[in-house]
Coordinates of C-alpha atoms and ligand atoms in Angstrom, one line a residue:
M1 CA 99.0 -4.2 47.7
D2 CA 96.7 -6.6 49.4
I3 CA 98.6 -8.4 52.1
C4 CA 96.1 -11.2 52.1
E5 CA 97.1 -12.2 48.6
F6 CA 100.5 -13.2 50.0
S7 CA 98.9 -15.9 52.2
P8 CA 99.5 -19.2 50.4
S9 CA 96.6 -20.0 48.1
Y10 CA 96.0 -23.3 50.0
V11 CA 95.4 -21.3 53.1
R12 CA 93.0 -19.0 51.4
A13 CA 91.1 -22.0 49.9
I14 CA 90.2 -23.4 53.3
A15 CA 86.5 -23.2 54.2
P16 CA 86.3 -22.2 57.9
Y17 CA 85.1 -24.8 60.5
Q18 CA 81.5 -24.3 61.4
P19 CA 80.9 -25.1 65.1
G20 CA 77.5 -25.8 66.6
K21 CA 75.7 -22.6 67.3
P22 CA 76.6 -21.4 70.9
I23 CA 73.7 -20.9 73.3
S24 CA 74.6 -17.3 73.8
E25 CA 74.4 -16.6 70.1
L26 CA 71.0 -18.1 69.6
A27 CA 69.8 -16.1 72.7
R28 CA 71.0 -12.9 71.1
E29 CA 69.7 -13.6 67.6
Y30 CA 66.2 -14.8 68.6
G31 CA 65.7 -12.8 71.8
L32 CA 65.5 -16.1 73.9
D33 CA 66.4 -16.6 77.5
E34 CA 69.7 -18.6 77.6
R35 CA 68.3 -20.9 80.3
S36 CA 65.4 -21.9 78.0
I37 CA 67.8 -23.1 75.2
L38 CA 68.6 -26.7 74.7
K39 CA 71.9 -27.3 72.8
L40 CA 72.3 -30.8 71.3
A41 CA 74.8 -29.7 68.7
S42 CA 78.3 -30.5 69.7
N43 CA 78.3 -34.0 71.2
E44 CA 78.9 -32.6 74.7
N45 CA 78.3 -34.7 77.8
P46 CA 74.7 -33.9 79.0
L47 CA 75.8 -34.8 82.6
G48 CA 78.3 -32.0 82.6
I49 CA 81.8 -32.3 84.0
S50 CA 83.2 -35.2 86.0
P51 CA 82.8 -34.4 89.7
R52 CA 86.3 -35.5 90.4
A53 CA 87.6 -33.2 87.7
K54 CA 85.6 -30.4 89.2
S55 CA 87.3 -30.8 92.6
A56 CA 90.7 -31.0 91.0
L57 CA 90.0 -27.7 89.2
G58 CA 89.3 -25.9 92.5
R59 CA 92.8 -26.9 93.9
E60 CA 94.5 -25.9 90.7
F61 CA 93.2 -22.3 90.7
E62 CA 95.9 -21.3 93.2
E63 CA 98.6 -22.2 90.8
L64 CA 97.4 -20.3 87.8
A65 CA 100.2 -17.7 87.9
R66 CA 102.6 -20.5 86.9
Y67 CA 103.1 -22.1 83.5
P68 CA 101.7 -25.5 83.0
D69 CA 103.9 -28.6 83.0
G70 CA 104.9 -28.6 79.4
N71 CA 105.7 -32.3 79.6
A72 CA 102.4 -33.2 81.3
F73 CA 104.2 -35.5 83.7
D74 CA 101.2 -36.4 85.9
L75 CA 98.8 -36.9 83.0
K76 CA 101.3 -39.0 81.0
A77 CA 102.0 -41.1 84.2
A78 CA 98.3 -41.7 84.6
L79 CA 97.8 -42.6 80.9
S80 CA 100.8 -44.8 81.0
R81 CA 99.4 -46.8 83.9
R82 CA 95.9 -46.9 82.3
Y83 CA 97.0 -48.1 78.8
G84 CA 100.2 -49.9 79.6
V85 CA 102.4 -47.8 77.3
S86 CA 105.5 -45.8 78.1
E87 CA 105.3 -42.1 78.7
Q88 CA 107.5 -41.7 75.5
A89 CA 104.6 -43.1 73.5
I90 CA 102.1 -40.4 74.6
V91 CA 101.6 -36.9 73.1
V92 CA 99.2 -34.5 74.8
G93 CA 97.0 -32.1 72.8
N94 CA 94.8 -29.1 73.2
G95 CA 91.9 -31.3 72.6
S96 CA 92.5 -34.3 70.3
N97 CA 91.9 -31.9 67.5
D98 CA 95.4 -30.6 68.3
V99 CA 96.8 -34.2 68.1
L100 CA 95.3 -34.5 64.6
E101 CA 96.9 -31.1 63.6
L102 CA 100.3 -32.3 65.1
A103 CA 100.2 -35.4 62.9
A104 CA 99.5 -33.2 59.9
A105 CA 102.2 -30.8 60.8
A106 CA 104.8 -33.6 61.3
F107 CA 103.9 -35.5 58.1
L108 CA 102.2 -33.3 55.5
A109 CA 103.6 -30.7 53.3
P110 CA 102.9 -29.4 49.7
G111 CA 103.4 -32.4 47.4
C112 CA 101.9 -34.9 49.9
S113 CA 98.4 -36.2 50.3
S114 CA 96.2 -37.7 53.0
V115 CA 93.3 -40.1 52.6
Y116 CA 90.0 -39.9 54.4
S117 CA 86.5 -41.0 53.8
Q118 CA 83.5 -39.1 52.3
H119 CA 81.4 -37.8 55.3
A120 CA 84.4 -38.1 57.7
F121 CA 85.2 -35.6 60.5
V122 CA 85.9 -32.2 58.9
V123 CA 89.2 -31.7 60.8
Y124 CA 90.9 -34.1 58.5
P125 CA 90.5 -32.0 55.4
L126 CA 91.2 -28.8 57.4
A127 CA 94.5 -30.1 58.9
T128 CA 95.5 -31.4 55.4
L129 CA 94.7 -28.3 53.5
A130 CA 96.4 -26.0 56.0
R131 CA 99.7 -27.8 55.3
G132 CA 99.3 -27.4 51.5
A133 CA 98.8 -31.1 51.1
K134 CA 96.1 -32.7 49.0
G135 CA 93.1 -34.5 50.5
I136 CA 92.0 -37.7 48.7
V137 CA 88.4 -38.5 49.6
A138 CA 87.5 -42.2 49.4
P139 CA 83.8 -42.8 48.7
A140 CA 81.8 -44.0 51.7
K141 CA 79.6 -47.1 51.8
E142 CA 76.2 -46.5 53.3
F143 CA 77.7 -43.4 55.0
G144 CA 80.4 -45.5 56.7
H145 CA 84.2 -45.7 55.9
D146 CA 84.9 -48.2 53.1
L147 CA 88.3 -49.5 54.1
D148 CA 88.9 -51.2 50.7
A149 CA 88.2 -47.9 49.0
M150 CA 90.5 -46.2 51.4
L151 CA 93.3 -48.6 50.7
A152 CA 92.8 -48.2 47.0
A153 CA 92.9 -44.4 47.4
I154 CA 96.4 -44.5 49.0
A155 CA 98.8 -42.9 46.4
S156 CA 102.6 -42.9 46.3
D157 CA 102.6 -39.4 47.9
T158 CA 100.1 -40.3 50.7
R159 CA 101.6 -39.9 54.2
I160 CA 98.5 -40.1 56.4
V161 CA 95.2 -42.0 56.4
F162 CA 92.6 -40.6 58.8
I163 CA 90.0 -43.0 60.2
A164 CA 87.3 -42.0 62.7
N165 CA 85.8 -44.9 64.7
P166 CA 83.0 -44.3 65.3
N167 CA 82.8 -41.5 62.7
N168 CA 81.3 -38.1 63.3
P169 CA 78.8 -37.1 62.0
T170 CA 77.6 -40.4 60.8
G171 CA 78.1 -42.5 63.9
T172 CA 79.1 -45.4 61.7
F173 CA 81.4 -48.0 63.2
L174 CA 84.2 -50.4 62.0
T175 CA 84.9 -53.6 63.9
G176 CA 88.3 -54.2 65.5
A177 CA 88.8 -57.2 63.1
A178 CA 88.2 -55.0 60.0
L179 CA 90.6 -52.3 61.3
E180 CA 93.3 -54.9 62.1
A181 CA 93.0 -56.4 58.6
F182 CA 93.3 -52.8 57.2
L183 CA 96.4 -52.1 59.3
A184 CA 98.1 -55.2 58.0
R185 CA 97.6 -54.0 54.4
V186 CA 98.5 -50.3 54.7
P187 CA 102.1 -49.6 53.5
P188 CA 104.2 -49.2 56.7
E189 CA 105.4 -45.7 55.5
V190 CA 101.9 -44.4 55.7
L191 CA 100.7 -43.1 59.1
V192 CA 97.3 -44.4 60.1
V193 CA 95.6 -41.9 62.5
L194 CA 92.8 -43.8 64.3
D195 CA 90.6 -41.2 65.9
E196 CA 88.7 -42.8 68.7
A197 CA 86.9 -39.8 70.3
Y198 CA 83.8 -41.8 71.1
N199 CA 85.3 -45.2 72.0
D200 CA 84.0 -45.0 75.6
Y201 CA 80.5 -45.0 74.2
L202 CA 81.0 -48.2 72.3
P203 CA 78.6 -51.0 73.5
V204 CA 80.7 -53.6 75.4
E205 CA 80.3 -56.2 72.6
L206 CA 81.8 -53.8 70.0
R207 CA 84.9 -52.9 72.0
Y208 CA 88.4 -53.8 70.7
D209 CA 91.9 -53.2 72.0
S210 CA 93.5 -50.9 69.5
V211 CA 96.3 -50.0 72.0
A212 CA 97.6 -53.6 71.7
W213 CA 98.1 -53.0 68.0
L214 CA 100.7 -50.3 68.6
A215 CA 103.4 -52.9 69.3
R216 CA 102.9 -54.5 65.8
H217 CA 102.2 -51.3 63.9
P218 CA 104.7 -48.5 64.5
N219 CA 102.8 -46.5 61.8
L220 CA 99.6 -46.3 64.0
L221 CA 98.6 -43.2 66.0
I222 CA 95.5 -43.5 68.2
A223 CA 93.8 -40.2 69.1
R224 CA 91.6 -39.9 72.2
T225 CA 89.9 -37.1 74.0
F226 CA 88.6 -35.9 77.3
S227 CA 85.9 -33.8 75.6
K228 CA 83.2 -36.4 75.3
V229 CA 82.6 -39.1 77.9
Y230 CA 84.8 -37.2 80.5
G231 CA 82.8 -34.0 80.0
L232 CA 85.8 -31.6 79.6
A233 CA 85.1 -30.1 76.1
G234 CA 85.6 -26.6 77.3
L235 CA 89.0 -27.2 78.8
R236 CA 90.6 -28.7 75.6
V237 CA 92.6 -31.8 76.4
G238 CA 93.2 -35.0 74.4
F239 CA 96.1 -37.3 73.7
G240 CA 97.8 -39.5 71.1
L241 CA 99.3 -42.9 71.6
C242 CA 102.0 -44.0 69.1
D243 CA 105.5 -45.2 68.6
P244 CA 108.0 -43.1 70.6
E245 CA 109.8 -42.0 67.5
I246 CA 106.5 -40.7 66.0
A247 CA 105.7 -39.1 69.4
D248 CA 109.1 -37.4 69.3
L249 CA 108.3 -35.8 65.9
L250 CA 104.8 -34.7 67.0
N251 CA 106.4 -33.1 70.1
R252 CA 108.8 -31.1 67.9
V253 CA 105.9 -29.2 66.3
R254 CA 103.8 -29.0 69.5
Q255 CA 103.5 -25.7 71.3
P256 CA 105.5 -26.1 74.5
F257 CA 102.5 -25.4 76.7
N258 CA 99.7 -26.6 74.5
V259 CA 97.6 -28.0 77.4
N260 CA 96.8 -25.6 80.2
S261 CA 97.2 -26.5 83.9
L262 CA 93.5 -26.6 84.6
A263 CA 93.0 -29.0 81.8
L264 CA 95.9 -31.2 82.9
A265 CA 94.7 -31.4 86.5
A266 CA 91.1 -32.1 85.5
A267 CA 92.1 -34.8 83.0
V268 CA 94.1 -36.7 85.6
A269 CA 91.2 -36.7 88.0
A270 CA 88.6 -37.5 85.3
L271 CA 90.6 -40.5 84.1
D272 CA 89.9 -42.2 87.4
D273 CA 86.2 -41.2 87.6
N274 CA 84.9 -44.6 86.7
E275 CA 81.5 -43.9 88.2
F276 CA 81.0 -40.8 86.1
V277 CA 82.1 -42.6 82.9
A278 CA 79.8 -45.5 83.7
Q279 CA 76.9 -43.1 84.3
S280 CA 77.6 -41.2 81.1
Y281 CA 77.6 -44.5 79.2
E282 CA 74.3 -45.6 80.7
T283 CA 72.6 -42.3 80.1
N284 CA 73.8 -42.3 76.5
G285 CA 72.5 -45.8 75.8
A286 CA 69.1 -45.1 77.3
G287 CA 69.0 -41.8 75.4
M288 CA 69.9 -43.4 72.1
R289 CA 67.1 -46.0 72.5
Q290 CA 64.7 -43.1 73.4
L291 CA 65.6 -41.1 70.2
E292 CA 65.4 -44.2 68.0
N293 CA 62.0 -45.0 69.3
G294 CA 61.0 -41.4 68.8
F295 CA 62.3 -41.4 65.2
K296 CA 60.3 -44.6 64.6
A297 CA 57.1 -43.0 65.8
L298 CA 57.8 -40.1 63.5
R299 CA 58.5 -42.5 60.6
L300 CA 62.0 -41.1 60.2
K301 CA 65.1 -43.0 59.1
W302 CA 68.4 -42.6 60.9
I303 CA 71.9 -43.8 60.6
A304 CA 72.6 -46.4 63.3
S305 CA 75.2 -44.8 65.6
A306 CA 77.9 -46.1 68.0
G307 CA 78.6 -42.6 69.4
N308 CA 76.8 -40.1 71.6
F309 CA 74.9 -38.6 68.7
V310 CA 72.8 -39.7 65.8
S311 CA 72.1 -38.4 62.3
V312 CA 68.4 -38.4 61.4
E313 CA 67.1 -38.1 57.8
I314 CA 64.6 -35.3 57.2
P315 CA 62.3 -36.3 54.2
R316 CA 62.4 -33.9 51.3
S317 CA 59.4 -31.9 50.3
E318 CA 59.0 -32.7 46.6
V319 CA 62.7 -32.8 45.6
R320 CA 64.0 -30.1 47.8
P321 CA 66.0 -30.9 51.0
R322 CA 64.1 -29.8 54.1
A323 CA 66.7 -30.4 56.8
G324 CA 67.7 -26.7 56.7
I325 CA 64.1 -25.6 57.2
V326 CA 63.6 -28.0 60.1
Y327 CA 66.9 -26.8 61.6
E328 CA 65.6 -23.2 61.6
K329 CA 62.3 -24.2 63.1
L330 CA 64.0 -26.1 65.9
L331 CA 66.2 -23.0 66.5
R332 CA 63.0 -20.9 66.9
S333 CA 61.8 -23.3 69.5
G334 CA 65.1 -23.0 71.3
V335 CA 66.6 -26.3 70.3
I336 CA 70.0 -26.3 68.7
V337 CA 71.0 -29.4 66.6
R338 CA 73.7 -29.6 63.9
P339 CA 73.1 -29.3 60.1
V340 CA 75.5 -31.5 58.2
A341 CA 75.1 -30.3 54.6
G342 CA 78.7 -29.4 54.7
Y343 CA 79.5 -33.1 55.1
G344 CA 77.7 -33.9 51.9
M345 CA 74.6 -34.9 53.9
P346 CA 72.0 -32.2 53.0
D347 CA 69.1 -34.4 54.2
H348 CA 70.3 -35.1 57.7
L349 CA 70.5 -33.3 61.0
R350 CA 72.9 -34.5 63.7
V351 CA 71.6 -34.5 67.3
T352 CA 73.6 -35.2 70.4
I353 CA 72.0 -37.6 72.9
G354 CA 70.8 -35.5 75.9
L355 CA 69.1 -36.3 79.2
K356 CA 65.7 -37.9 79.2
Q357 CA 63.7 -34.7 79.4
E358 CA 66.0 -33.0 76.9
N359 CA 65.5 -35.8 74.4
E360 CA 61.7 -35.6 75.0
R361 CA 61.8 -31.9 74.3
F362 CA 63.8 -32.3 71.1
L363 CA 61.5 -35.1 69.8
A364 CA 58.4 -32.9 70.5
A365 CA 60.0 -29.9 68.8
L366 CA 61.0 -32.1 65.8
G367 CA 57.5 -33.6 65.5
Q368 CA 56.1 -30.1 65.5
A369 CA 58.6 -28.8 63.0
L370 CA 57.8 -31.7 60.6
R371 CA 54.0 -31.1 60.9
E372 CA 54.1 -27.3 60.2
Ligands
PLP1 C1 84.6 -34.5 69.1 C2 85.6 -35.1 68.2 C3 87.0 -35.1 68.5 C4 87.5 -34.5 69.7 O1 87.7 -33.1 69.7 P1 88.5 -32.4 70.8 O2 89.4 -31.6 70.1 O3 89.2 -33.4 71.6 O4 87.5 -31.7 71.6 C5 87.9 -35.8 67.6 N1 87.4 -36.5 66.6 C6 86.1 -36.6 66.3 C7 85.7 -37.5 65.2 C8 85.2 -35.9 67.1 O5 83.9 -36.0 66.8

């Protein structure tokens, strides 16, 4: 008897998530010094952690023998003030990934489906398949979400539509007006999960107020994270904003202590660190222009991105994709980026915007890899 055969077939069918290669792993594999390695593979904040969050962490260490506040009172109070929603409309997650999983746990089961776009964030298929539900992939338009195609893909058994704005790994962006028009047309019994992990990086002229839509659309769930602009990826904390009745459902399937006390304290402090957020935004904008100019000089095409990363096209040699080869060459020079072949993008590499010198080093290594 093989015990694994008793795991549901839909669990066994899941392809495991492939994270960006950790620095320590590359150091071991290639015999490199960890300090010499540049990781631009996981959309982490190159400025590190918010200084306010760092001080909050120091204070919290003394309390680690105690369980965290399972209701996240302080964090919900801070988020409630920031976004003008009630505490009952907030669900905290172990990263916003957790919020996406909670939505799937609350609404998906065998016999249901979710809809998401081709090239969309891989957690949507993962969360869907883990519930035994079916994933319906709507074809993308120039790598971005095609909202008409997504509407058309909604079936009678569809319970969730996942939208990433901007999307990872493409960086493509939908305007607030397009999203509002979409929400008005989605059947009210389908939950729209709007994943806004990168919204703080949006250029000012592209910003829109999705939180205001919650009042009109009780089937909307907005997912946000502290992993990106706030620099807390290692702590794992994110949150969802939605109708209180939906929040209540998500809380029923949530682990009672899903967000640890260090993460809670750091998130409260980070939320008020306007200076750090502004600095992260500026650094990202400048770095994005630097990479775009670098790509131009190397005669490479890229997908215009509204996030803190950009996917660049590596030209094929003859007909064979060369992105994998360039990825390996970059690794040998101590630079980690992200292959996205698993996203149906075999000709692209995704690179996170770094600090000025980091971007310079990446561009030099990329130019070298392309010449070899
Ligand atoms: C990084 C990212 C997240 C956030 O992940 P966390 O679990 O909060 O670290 C969510 N959605 C997308 C599209 C992302 O790229």
